C-alpha cells in the first residue's frame, strides 16, 4: 500500500477506474479523528482485580437474603449499605402514587388499590371549598336552627358559594333551590333519599321555592329502555319524591320531555356557547358518542337560570339558585358557572354530598341497577334483613377472638356508614363507633342495629308513598304560580 505523502503511479496501460457504484444509501461517514474516543486497553483477565469483576448490586426489589449474598463479592465494605440507603432515600423522596379513582356523572369508582374514594382529592380537582365549622356556625346563627346531622358529620362537605347564599338570606333577598333525579328504575333506593331529604330540610329552613328536574331524556341517552318507558318511570319516581314531604305550595316538579318548551331558549344559548371539545374535556364522552350525550349537559344546566320558570319568577334573570347534589354532579355546574356570565346570568351556588355507599363497600355508590348493592324503598323487612346480613361489607375481624382483641374498623364498615346517615342520635352513634372499634360490639350486633334503624324509615316511606295518587303528582307537575 502507498505510504503517507507518497503518490502511487498508475501504469500507462491501466484501464480507467470503474465509475462509483450508484446506491440509495450514502457511504457511512467516519467521525473525525479528533472527536473519536481513545481506546483504553484492558489488562488480561488473569490480571484484572476485584474492582473490574464486581457482581451486580441488589435491586430495589431484592430481599434481605439477596443483600447478604452480595456482600464479599468484590464490593468494598460499606458501599452496598450506602447504595441501599440511597435507594431508600430515593423511594422516600418519590411522589406518592396518584389515585386512579374515576368520579364523574357517568362513573363513580374508587381507587383501584385501596377501593376508597378520596374526597379531599375531589375538592382539589374540582376546585370547590370545604364546609368548615365556621360556615356551619354561621348557618346556625342566621337560621336559628341546628345544622342538619349530615352537615355536622361532614356528609355534605363541599360547596361553591354557599356563603353567598347565606349573605342573601341574611339580607332577606330571594333565591331558590334546584335539584333533580334521573329515573332509571321504578323505585328509589336509600341513597336516592339523601339529596331529597336534605333539600326538604333546606326548603323548610330557608322557606324558598324549589324546582325538581326529572331527566327522562338523559336516561334515554345513556340507557337501553324506550323514551316512553323513561317518561313513565319519571312519573313513578315523582311519587317517591313527593312522599319525602315537600310543600306543594312551594315545590314544582317537571320532566324534561314535558317542560322542554320553557327550557329550550336557554338550552340553545348554552349549546351555542359551549364547544364539543369543552364538553368532551369535562365529561370524556369520546368522539364516538352520539350527539344526544353532547347536547344533554345544557339541559341539566339551565334550570339554574330563573327565567326558565316564568310562572314563578316572571322574566327575572337575577334570582340566585342553590343546587344540593352529590359531588359527581359538579361537572355539569362547573360548565354552567363558566357559561353563565357570558349569557348575563348568575352562577348557581352548590352544596355537595358524599356518596351513599353500595352494600359491598365504599368503592362505589349505591346503584339502582344492582339489586344486591342497594336497599330499595320497596323492600320488605325480610329483604332488608337479608341484604344487610348477607351483602353488607364488614369492618370486623376474621375471628371472634381477633375482633375482641383488636376491634373492628368502623371507617370501612358499611353498616356503620349507613348509621351515620340514618341514626340521628349523635351520642349513640359515637358510642357505637367506640364500642365497635374496641371490639366490644360485634359485626352481627352492629348489623342488627342498622336493620332496626332503617326498617321503620322504609316502612314509613312506603306508607307515605301509598297516599300519593296520580292526581297529586299531576298537581305538583302543573305549570302554576307557587309561593315566592
CSV table of C-alpha atoms in Angstrom, one decimal:
chain,number,residue,atom,x,y,z
A,1,UNK,CA,0.0,0.0,0.0
A,2,UNK,CA,1.1,3.5,-0.6
A,3,UNK,CA,2.8,5.3,2.3
A,4,UNK,CA,1.7,8.8,3.5
A,5,UNK,CA,2.7,11.7,1.2
A,6,UNK,CA,3.5,9.2,-1.5
A,7,UNK,CA,1.6,9.1,-4.8
A,8,UNK,CA,1.2,5.6,-6.3
A,9,UNK,CA,2.0,5.6,-10.1
A,10,UNK,CA,-0.5,4.0,-12.4
A,11,UNK,CA,0.8,2.0,-15.4
A,12,UNK,CA,0.2,3.7,-18.7
A,13,UNK,CA,-1.8,0.8,-20.0
A,14,UNK,CA,-4.0,0.5,-16.9
A,15,UNK,CA,-7.7,0.7,-17.7
A,16,UNK,CA,-9.8,3.6,-16.4
A,17,UNK,CA,-11.2,3.1,-12.9
A,18,UNK,CA,-14.8,2.0,-12.9
A,19,UNK,CA,-17.5,4.6,-12.0
A,20,UNK,CA,-18.5,4.7,-8.4
A,21,UNK,CA,-21.4,2.4,-7.7
A,22,UNK,CA,-24.8,4.1,-7.5
A,23,UNK,CA,-26.6,3.2,-4.4
A,24,UNK,CA,-29.6,4.7,-2.5
A,25,UNK,CA,-27.6,4.7,0.8
A,26,UNK,CA,-24.8,7.2,1.2
A,27,UNK,CA,-21.5,5.8,2.4
A,28,UNK,CA,-21.1,5.9,6.2
A,29,UNK,CA,-19.1,8.9,7.3
A,30,UNK,CA,-16.4,8.3,9.8
A,31,UNK,CA,-16.1,10.5,12.9
A,32,UNK,CA,-13.2,12.9,12.6
A,33,UNK,CA,-10.1,11.7,14.4
A,34,UNK,CA,-10.1,14.5,17.0
A,35,UNK,CA,-13.7,13.5,18.1
A,36,UNK,CA,-13.1,9.8,18.5
A,37,UNK,CA,-12.9,8.3,22.0
A,38,UNK,CA,-9.4,6.9,22.6
A,39,UNK,CA,-9.3,3.2,23.0
A,40,UNK,CA,-8.4,2.1,26.6
A,41,UNK,CA,-6.7,-1.3,26.6
A,42,UNK,CA,-7.9,-3.7,29.2
A,43,UNK,CA,-5.4,-6.0,31.0
A,44,UNK,CA,-5.7,-9.7,30.6
A,45,UNK,CA,-8.4,-11.4,32.6
A,46,UNK,CA,-5.9,-13.1,34.8
A,47,UNK,CA,-4.5,-9.7,35.8
A,48,UNK,CA,-7.8,-7.9,36.5
A,49,UNK,CA,-8.6,-7.1,40.1
A,50,UNK,CA,-11.9,-7.2,42.0
A,51,UNK,CA,-12.7,-3.7,41.1
A,52,UNK,CA,-13.2,-4.8,37.5
A,53,UNK,CA,-15.2,-8.0,38.3
A,54,UNK,CA,-17.9,-6.7,40.7
A,55,UNK,CA,-21.1,-8.6,40.8
A,56,UNK,CA,-24.4,-6.7,40.1
A,57,UNK,CA,-25.7,-5.0,43.2
A,58,UNK,CA,-29.0,-5.8,44.7
A,59,UNK,CA,-32.0,-4.1,43.0
A,60,UNK,CA,-34.9,-2.3,44.7
A,61,UNK,CA,-37.0,-5.5,44.9
A,62,UNK,CA,-34.4,-7.7,46.5
A,63,UNK,CA,-34.7,-9.4,49.8
A,64,UNK,CA,-32.5,-9.2,52.9
A,65,UNK,CA,-31.1,-12.6,51.8
A,66,UNK,CA,-30.2,-11.2,48.5
A,67,UNK,CA,-28.4,-8.3,50.1
A,68,UNK,CA,-26.4,-10.5,52.4
A,69,UNK,CA,-25.3,-12.6,49.4
A,70,UNK,CA,-23.9,-9.6,47.6
A,71,UNK,CA,-21.5,-8.9,50.4
A,72,UNK,CA,-18.0,-10.1,50.0
A,73,UNK,CA,-18.3,-10.3,46.2
A,74,UNK,CA,-16.0,-7.5,45.2
A,75,UNK,CA,-18.0,-4.7,46.7
A,76,UNK,CA,-15.9,-2.6,49.1
A,77,UNK,CA,-17.1,-2.6,52.7
A,78,UNK,CA,-19.9,-0.2,53.4
A,79,UNK,CA,-20.6,0.5,49.7
A,80,UNK,CA,-23.5,-1.9,49.5
A,81,UNK,CA,-25.1,-0.4,52.6
A,82,UNK,CA,-24.6,3.1,51.2
A,83,UNK,CA,-26.3,2.1,48.0
A,84,UNK,CA,-29.2,0.6,49.9
A,85,UNK,CA,-29.6,3.8,51.9
A,86,UNK,CA,-29.5,5.8,48.7
A,87,UNK,CA,-32.3,3.7,47.1
A,88,UNK,CA,-34.4,4.0,50.2
A,89,UNK,CA,-33.9,7.8,50.2
A,90,UNK,CA,-34.9,7.9,46.5
A,91,UNK,CA,-38.0,5.9,47.2
A,92,UNK,CA,-39.0,8.1,50.1
A,93,UNK,CA,-38.5,11.2,48.0
A,94,UNK,CA,-40.6,9.8,45.1
A,95,UNK,CA,-44.1,11.3,44.9
A,96,UNK,CA,-46.9,9.2,46.2
A,97,UNK,CA,-48.9,7.3,43.6
A,98,UNK,CA,-51.8,9.3,42.2
A,99,UNK,CA,-55.2,7.9,42.9
A,100,UNK,CA,-56.8,6.5,39.8
A,101,UNK,CA,-60.4,6.9,41.1
A,102,UNK,CA,-63.0,7.9,38.5
A,103,UNK,CA,-65.7,10.3,39.6
A,104,UNK,CA,-68.0,11.9,37.1
A,105,UNK,CA,-71.7,12.0,36.4
A,106,UNK,CA,-71.5,8.7,34.5
A,107,UNK,CA,-69.0,6.7,36.5
A,108,UNK,CA,-68.2,6.5,40.2
A,109,UNK,CA,-65.3,4.2,41.1
A,110,UNK,CA,-62.8,4.4,43.9
A,111,UNK,CA,-59.1,3.8,43.8
A,112,UNK,CA,-58.2,0.5,42.2
A,113,UNK,CA,-55.8,-0.4,45.1
A,114,UNK,CA,-57.5,0.9,48.2
A,115,UNK,CA,-61.1,0.9,47.0
A,116,UNK,CA,-61.6,4.2,48.8
A,117,UNK,CA,-62.9,7.5,47.4
A,118,UNK,CA,-60.6,10.4,48.2
A,119,UNK,CA,-63.0,13.2,48.8
A,120,UNK,CA,-60.2,15.7,49.6
A,121,UNK,CA,-58.7,15.0,46.1
A,122,UNK,CA,-62.1,15.8,44.6
A,123,UNK,CA,-62.2,19.2,46.4
A,124,UNK,CA,-58.7,19.9,44.9
A,125,UNK,CA,-59.5,18.6,41.5
A,126,UNK,CA,-62.9,20.3,41.1
A,127,UNK,CA,-61.8,23.5,42.8
A,128,UNK,CA,-64.6,23.6,45.4
A,129,UNK,CA,-64.5,24.8,49.1
A,130,UNK,CA,-64.7,22.7,52.2
A,131,UNK,CA,-67.7,23.3,54.5
A,132,UNK,CA,-65.9,24.1,57.8
A,133,UNK,CA,-67.1,24.6,61.4
A,134,UNK,CA,-67.1,28.4,60.9
A,135,UNK,CA,-69.6,28.2,57.9
A,136,UNK,CA,-71.8,25.7,59.9
A,137,UNK,CA,-71.8,28.1,62.9
A,138,UNK,CA,-72.8,31.0,60.7
A,139,UNK,CA,-75.6,28.9,59.2
A,140,UNK,CA,-77.0,28.1,62.7
A,141,UNK,CA,-76.7,31.7,63.8
A,142,UNK,CA,-78.6,33.1,60.8
A,143,UNK,CA,-81.3,30.5,60.7
A,144,UNK,CA,-81.7,29.9,64.4
A,145,UNK,CA,-81.8,26.2,63.6
A,146,UNK,CA,-79.4,23.4,64.5
A,147,UNK,CA,-77.4,22.3,61.4
A,148,UNK,CA,-78.6,19.0,59.9
A,149,UNK,CA,-76.7,15.9,61.1
A,150,UNK,CA,-75.4,15.4,57.6
A,151,UNK,CA,-73.8,18.9,57.8
A,152,UNK,CA,-72.4,18.3,61.3
A,153,UNK,CA,-71.0,14.9,60.3
A,154,UNK,CA,-69.4,16.1,57.1
A,155,UNK,CA,-71.6,14.1,54.8
A,156,UNK,CA,-72.4,17.3,53.0
A,157,UNK,CA,-68.9,18.5,52.9
A,158,UNK,CA,-68.1,20.8,50.0
A,159,UNK,CA,-69.7,23.8,48.3
A,160,UNK,CA,-69.5,26.6,45.8
A,161,UNK,CA,-70.5,30.0,47.1
A,162,UNK,CA,-72.9,28.6,49.8
A,163,UNK,CA,-71.6,31.5,51.9
A,164,UNK,CA,-73.1,33.9,49.4
A,165,UNK,CA,-76.5,32.2,49.8
A,166,UNK,CA,-76.2,32.9,53.5
A,167,UNK,CA,-75.5,36.5,52.6
A,168,UNK,CA,-78.7,36.6,50.6
A,169,UNK,CA,-80.7,35.0,53.5
A,170,UNK,CA,-79.2,37.5,56.0
A,171,UNK,CA,-80.3,40.4,53.7
A,172,UNK,CA,-83.7,38.8,53.2
A,173,UNK,CA,-83.1,38.6,49.4
A,174,UNK,CA,-84.8,35.9,47.4
A,175,UNK,CA,-83.2,32.7,46.0
A,176,UNK,CA,-84.5,29.2,45.1
A,177,UNK,CA,-83.4,25.6,45.3
A,178,UNK,CA,-82.9,23.2,42.4
A,179,UNK,CA,-82.3,19.5,42.5
A,180,UNK,CA,-83.2,16.5,40.3
A,181,UNK,CA,-83.3,12.8,39.6
A,182,UNK,CA,-82.6,10.6,36.7
A,183,UNK,CA,-85.4,8.0,36.5
A,184,UNK,CA,-83.5,4.8,35.8
A,185,UNK,CA,-85.8,2.5,37.9
A,186,UNK,CA,-89.3,2.3,39.2
A,187,UNK,CA,-88.2,2.6,42.8
A,188,UNK,CA,-85.7,4.8,44.6
A,189,UNK,CA,-83.2,3.3,47.0
A,190,UNK,CA,-82.0,4.7,50.3
A,191,UNK,CA,-79.1,6.6,48.6
A,192,UNK,CA,-81.6,8.5,46.4
A,193,UNK,CA,-83.4,9.7,49.5
A,194,UNK,CA,-80.3,11.7,50.7
A,195,UNK,CA,-80.4,14.7,48.4
A,196,UNK,CA,-84.2,15.0,48.7
A,197,UNK,CA,-84.3,14.7,52.5
A,198,UNK,CA,-81.6,17.3,52.7
A,199,UNK,CA,-83.3,19.6,50.1
A,200,UNK,CA,-86.5,19.4,52.1
A,201,UNK,CA,-84.6,20.5,55.2
A,202,UNK,CA,-83.1,23.5,53.4
A,203,UNK,CA,-86.5,24.4,52.0
A,204,UNK,CA,-88.1,24.3,55.4
A,205,UNK,CA,-85.2,26.3,57.0
A,206,UNK,CA,-84.9,29.0,54.2
A,207,UNK,CA,-88.6,29.0,53.2
A,208,UNK,CA,-87.8,29.3,49.5
A,209,UNK,CA,-89.2,27.8,46.2
A,210,UNK,CA,-87.9,24.5,44.9
A,211,UNK,CA,-87.8,23.1,41.4
A,212,UNK,CA,-87.1,19.4,40.8
A,213,UNK,CA,-86.0,18.2,37.4
A,214,UNK,CA,-86.7,14.6,36.3
A,215,UNK,CA,-84.3,13.8,33.4
A,216,UNK,CA,-86.2,11.2,31.4
A,217,UNK,CA,-84.2,12.3,28.3
A,218,UNK,CA,-80.9,11.8,30.0
A,219,UNK,CA,-81.6,8.2,30.9
A,220,UNK,CA,-82.8,7.6,27.3
A,221,UNK,CA,-79.4,8.8,26.0
A,222,UNK,CA,-77.4,6.6,28.4
A,223,UNK,CA,-79.6,3.5,29.0
A,224,UNK,CA,-81.5,1.0,26.9
A,225,UNK,CA,-85.2,1.5,27.5
A,226,UNK,CA,-87.5,3.5,25.2
A,227,UNK,CA,-88.2,7.1,25.7
A,228,UNK,CA,-91.8,6.4,26.8
A,229,UNK,CA,-90.6,4.0,29.4
A,230,UNK,CA,-88.3,6.5,31.0
A,231,UNK,CA,-91.1,9.1,30.9
A,232,UNK,CA,-93.3,6.6,32.8
A,233,UNK,CA,-90.5,5.9,35.3
A,234,UNK,CA,-90.2,9.6,36.0
A,235,UNK,CA,-93.9,9.8,36.9
A,236,UNK,CA,-93.4,6.9,39.4
A,237,UNK,CA,-90.3,8.4,40.8
A,238,UNK,CA,-92.2,11.7,41.4
A,239,UNK,CA,-94.4,9.7,43.9
A,240,UNK,CA,-91.3,8.7,45.9
A,241,UNK,CA,-90.1,12.3,45.9
A,242,UNK,CA,-93.4,13.7,47.0
A,243,UNK,CA,-93.5,11.1,49.8
A,244,UNK,CA,-90.5,12.8,51.3
A,245,UNK,CA,-92.9,15.6,52.4
A,246,UNK,CA,-92.4,18.6,50.1
A,247,UNK,CA,-94.8,21.5,50.4
A,248,UNK,CA,-96.9,21.7,47.2
A,249,UNK,CA,-97.3,25.4,47.6
A,250,UNK,CA,-93.5,25.9,47.2
A,251,UNK,CA,-92.5,23.0,45.0
A,252,UNK,CA,-92.6,22.5,41.2
A,253,UNK,CA,-91.7,19.1,39.7
A,254,UNK,CA,-91.2,18.7,36.0
A,255,UNK,CA,-89.9,16.2,33.4
A,256,UNK,CA,-87.7,17.4,30.6
A,257,UNK,CA,-90.0,15.9,27.9
A,258,UNK,CA,-93.0,17.8,29.3
A,259,UNK,CA,-91.3,21.1,30.2
A,260,UNK,CA,-88.8,21.5,27.3
A,261,UNK,CA,-90.6,24.4,25.7
A,262,UNK,CA,-89.8,26.6,28.6
A,263,UNK,CA,-86.2,25.3,28.9
A,264,UNK,CA,-85.3,25.3,25.2
A,265,UNK,CA,-84.5,29.0,24.6
A,266,UNK,CA,-81.8,28.9,27.3
A,267,UNK,CA,-80.7,25.4,26.2
A,268,UNK,CA,-80.0,26.9,22.8
A,269,UNK,CA,-77.9,29.7,24.3
A,270,UNK,CA,-75.8,27.3,26.4
A,271,UNK,CA,-75.3,24.9,23.5
A,272,UNK,CA,-74.0,27.7,21.3
A,273,UNK,CA,-71.7,29.0,24.0
A,274,UNK,CA,-70.0,25.6,24.7
A,275,UNK,CA,-68.0,23.7,22.2
A,276,UNK,CA,-67.9,20.0,21.6
A,277,UNK,CA,-64.2,20.0,22.7
A,278,UNK,CA,-65.2,21.6,26.0
A,279,UNK,CA,-68.0,19.0,26.6
A,280,UNK,CA,-65.6,16.2,25.8
A,281,UNK,CA,-62.9,17.6,28.1
A,282,UNK,CA,-65.3,17.9,31.0
A,283,UNK,CA,-67.2,14.6,30.6
A,284,UNK,CA,-64.9,12.5,28.5
A,285,UNK,CA,-67.7,11.1,26.3
A,286,UNK,CA,-65.3,10.5,23.3
A,287,UNK,CA,-66.0,11.3,19.7
A,288,UNK,CA,-67.7,8.0,19.2
A,289,UNK,CA,-70.6,9.1,21.5
A,290,UNK,CA,-73.9,10.1,19.8
A,291,UNK,CA,-74.8,13.8,19.7
A,292,UNK,CA,-77.5,13.4,22.4
A,293,UNK,CA,-74.8,12.9,25.0
A,294,UNK,CA,-73.1,16.1,23.9
A,295,UNK,CA,-76.3,18.1,23.8
A,296,UNK,CA,-77.7,16.9,27.2
A,297,UNK,CA,-75.4,18.9,29.7
A,298,UNK,CA,-77.1,22.1,28.6
A,299,UNK,CA,-80.5,20.7,29.6
A,300,UNK,CA,-79.3,20.0,33.1
A,301,UNK,CA,-77.6,23.4,33.3
A,302,UNK,CA,-80.5,25.8,32.5
A,303,UNK,CA,-82.9,25.2,35.4
A,304,UNK,CA,-80.4,27.1,37.5
A,305,UNK,CA,-81.4,30.2,35.4
A,306,UNK,CA,-84.6,31.7,37.0
A,307,UNK,CA,-86.2,32.8,33.7
A,308,UNK,CA,-86.7,29.2,32.8
A,309,UNK,CA,-89.7,29.4,35.2
A,310,UNK,CA,-91.8,32.4,34.1
A,311,UNK,CA,-94.8,31.1,36.1
A,312,UNK,CA,-92.7,31.5,39.2
A,313,UNK,CA,-90.2,34.3,38.6
A,314,UNK,CA,-91.6,36.0,35.5
A,315,UNK,CA,-88.8,37.3,33.3
A,316,UNK,CA,-86.3,37.9,36.1
A,317,UNK,CA,-82.8,36.6,35.4
A,318,UNK,CA,-81.3,37.8,38.7
A,319,UNK,CA,-82.8,35.3,41.2
A,320,UNK,CA,-79.9,33.2,42.5
A,321,UNK,CA,-80.1,29.4,42.7
A,322,UNK,CA,-78.7,26.8,45.2
A,323,UNK,CA,-78.2,23.3,44.0
A,324,UNK,CA,-77.9,20.5,46.5
A,325,UNK,CA,-76.4,17.4,44.8
A,326,UNK,CA,-73.8,14.7,45.1
A,327,UNK,CA,-70.2,15.6,44.2
A,328,UNK,CA,-70.3,13.6,41.0
A,329,UNK,CA,-72.8,16.1,39.5
A,330,UNK,CA,-70.4,19.0,39.9
A,331,UNK,CA,-69.0,18.9,36.3
A,332,UNK,CA,-72.4,19.9,35.0
A,333,UNK,CA,-72.4,23.0,37.1
A,334,UNK,CA,-68.7,23.9,36.5
A,335,UNK,CA,-69.7,24.2,32.9
A,336,UNK,CA,-72.8,26.2,33.9
A,337,UNK,CA,-70.9,28.6,36.1
A,338,UNK,CA,-68.4,29.1,33.2
A,339,UNK,CA,-71.0,30.0,30.7
A,340,UNK,CA,-73.5,31.9,32.9
A,341,UNK,CA,-71.6,35.3,32.9
A,342,UNK,CA,-71.3,35.2,29.1
A,343,UNK,CA,-75.1,34.9,28.9
A,344,UNK,CA,-75.5,37.6,31.6
A,345,UNK,CA,-76.9,35.1,34.1
A,346,UNK,CA,-76.0,34.4,37.7
A,347,UNK,CA,-73.7,31.5,38.5
A,348,UNK,CA,-75.5,28.8,40.6
A,349,UNK,CA,-74.3,28.0,44.1
A,350,UNK,CA,-73.8,24.4,45.0
A,351,UNK,CA,-73.6,22.2,48.2
A,352,UNK,CA,-72.1,18.7,47.6
A,353,UNK,CA,-72.7,15.4,49.4
A,354,UNK,CA,-70.5,12.4,49.7
A,355,UNK,CA,-71.8,9.1,48.1
A,356,UNK,CA,-74.1,6.7,49.9
A,357,UNK,CA,-72.0,3.6,49.5
A,358,UNK,CA,-73.1,0.3,48.0
A,359,UNK,CA,-73.7,-2.6,50.3
A,360,UNK,CA,-70.4,-4.1,49.0
A,361,UNK,CA,-68.3,-1.2,50.2
A,362,UNK,CA,-67.4,2.5,49.7
A,363,UNK,CA,-65.5,2.0,46.4
A,364,UNK,CA,-68.7,3.0,44.6
A,365,UNK,CA,-72.1,4.5,45.3
A,366,UNK,CA,-75.3,2.5,45.8
A,367,UNK,CA,-76.9,1.8,42.3
A,368,UNK,CA,-80.4,1.0,41.3
A,369,UNK,CA,-79.0,-1.2,38.5
A,370,UNK,CA,-77.9,-3.9,41.1
A,371,UNK,CA,-80.5,-5.5,43.4
A,372,UNK,CA,-77.8,-6.7,45.7
A,373,UNK,CA,-76.0,-3.4,46.1
A,374,UNK,CA,-79.0,-1.4,47.2
A,375,UNK,CA,-81.7,-1.3,49.8
A,376,UNK,CA,-84.8,-0.2,47.8
A,377,UNK,CA,-87.7,1.8,49.3
A,378,UNK,CA,-90.0,-1.1,48.2
A,379,UNK,CA,-88.0,-3.8,50.1
A,380,UNK,CA,-89.8,-5.7,52.8
A,381,UNK,CA,-88.4,-6.0,56.3
A,382,UNK,CA,-87.3,-9.6,55.5
A,383,UNK,CA,-85.5,-8.4,52.3
A,384,UNK,CA,-83.8,-5.6,54.2
A,385,UNK,CA,-82.6,-8.0,56.9
A,386,UNK,CA,-81.3,-10.5,54.3
A,387,UNK,CA,-79.4,-7.8,52.3
A,388,UNK,CA,-77.8,-6.3,55.3
A,389,UNK,CA,-76.7,-9.7,56.8
A,390,UNK,CA,-75.6,-11.2,53.5
A,391,UNK,CA,-74.1,-8.4,51.5
A,392,UNK,CA,-73.1,-5.5,53.8
A,393,UNK,CA,-69.4,-5.2,53.9
A,394,UNK,CA,-68.0,-5.6,57.4
A,395,UNK,CA,-65.1,-3.9,59.1
A,396,UNK,CA,-64.9,-6.8,61.6
A,397,UNK,CA,-62.1,-9.3,62.1
A,398,UNK,CA,-61.8,-12.8,60.8
A,399,UNK,CA,-62.5,-14.5,64.1
A,400,UNK,CA,-64.3,-13.6,67.3
A,401,UNK,CA,-61.1,-13.7,69.3
A,402,UNK,CA,-59.3,-11.3,66.9
A,403,UNK,CA,-62.3,-8.9,66.9
A,404,UNK,CA,-62.4,-8.9,70.7
A,405,UNK,CA,-58.7,-8.3,70.9
A,406,UNK,CA,-58.1,-5.9,68.1
A,407,UNK,CA,-61.5,-4.4,67.5
A,408,UNK,CA,-63.3,-3.6,64.2
A,409,UNK,CA,-62.8,-0.8,61.7
A,410,UNK,CA,-66.0,1.4,61.6
A,411,UNK,CA,-64.4,3.6,59.0
A,412,UNK,CA,-64.8,0.9,56.3
A,413,UNK,CA,-67.8,-0.9,57.9
A,414,UNK,CA,-70.9,-0.4,55.7
A,415,UNK,CA,-73.5,-0.9,58.5
A,416,UNK,CA,-71.8,1.9,60.5
A,417,UNK,CA,-71.6,4.1,57.4
A,418,UNK,CA,-75.3,3.8,56.9
A,419,UNK,CA,-75.9,4.6,60.5
A,420,UNK,CA,-74.1,7.9,60.0
A,421,UNK,CA,-76.9,8.8,57.6
A,422,UNK,CA,-79.9,7.4,59.3
A,423,UNK,CA,-79.2,7.4,63.0
A,424,UNK,CA,-79.9,10.9,64.3
A,425,UNK,CA,-78.7,10.4,67.8
A,426,UNK,CA,-75.1,11.8,67.9
A,427,UNK,CA,-74.2,10.4,71.3
A,428,UNK,CA,-75.4,6.9,70.4
A,429,UNK,CA,-73.6,7.0,67.1
A,430,UNK,CA,-70.4,7.8,68.9
A,431,UNK,CA,-70.9,5.0,71.4
A,432,UNK,CA,-71.4,2.6,68.6
A,433,UNK,CA,-68.2,3.8,66.9
A,434,UNK,CA,-66.2,3.4,70.1
A,435,UNK,CA,-67.6,0.0,71.0
A,436,UNK,CA,-67.1,-1.4,67.6
A,437,UNK,CA,-63.6,-0.1,67.4
A,438,UNK,CA,-62.7,-1.5,70.8
A,439,UNK,CA,-64.1,-4.9,70.0
A,440,UNK,CA,-66.9,-4.7,72.5
A,441,UNK,CA,-69.6,-4.5,69.7
A,442,UNK,CA,-69.6,-7.4,67.2
A,443,UNK,CA,-70.3,-7.4,63.5
A,444,UNK,CA,-73.7,-9.2,63.9
A,445,UNK,CA,-74.7,-6.7,66.6
A,446,UNK,CA,-74.0,-3.6,64.5
A,447,UNK,CA,-75.9,-5.1,61.6
A,448,UNK,CA,-78.8,-5.7,63.9
A,449,UNK,CA,-78.7,-2.0,65.0
A,450,UNK,CA,-78.8,-0.9,61.3
A,451,UNK,CA,-81.7,-3.2,60.5
A,452,UNK,CA,-83.7,-1.8,63.4
A,453,UNK,CA,-82.9,1.7,62.4
A,454,UNK,CA,-83.6,1.7,58.7
A,455,UNK,CA,-86.6,-0.7,58.5
A,456,UNK,CA,-89.0,1.8,60.2
A,457,UNK,CA,-87.8,4.5,57.8
A,458,UNK,CA,-88.5,2.4,54.7
A,459,UNK,CA,-91.9,1.3,56.1
A,460,UNK,CA,-92.9,4.9,56.8
A,461,UNK,CA,-91.8,6.0,53.3
A,462,UNK,CA,-93.9,3.2,51.8
A,463,UNK,CA,-96.9,4.4,53.8
A,464,UNK,CA,-96.4,8.0,52.7
A,465,UNK,CA,-96.0,6.9,49.1
A,466,UNK,CA,-99.2,4.9,49.1
A,467,UNK,CA,-101.0,8.1,49.8
A,468,UNK,CA,-99.6,9.8,46.7
A,469,UNK,CA,-102.1,9.5,43.9
A,470,UNK,CA,-101.7,10.2,40.2
A,471,UNK,CA,-103.7,13.4,40.7
A,472,UNK,CA,-101.3,14.6,43.4
A,473,UNK,CA,-98.4,14.0,41.1
A,474,UNK,CA,-100.1,16.0,38.3
A,475,UNK,CA,-100.8,18.8,40.8
A,476,UNK,CA,-97.1,19.0,41.7
A,477,UNK,CA,-96.2,19.0,38.0
A,478,UNK,CA,-98.7,21.6,36.9
A,479,UNK,CA,-97.3,24.8,35.5
A,480,UNK,CA,-98.6,27.2,38.0
A,481,UNK,CA,-97.7,30.1,40.3
A,482,UNK,CA,-96.0,28.9,43.5
A,483,UNK,CA,-95.3,30.9,46.6
A,484,UNK,CA,-92.3,33.2,46.1
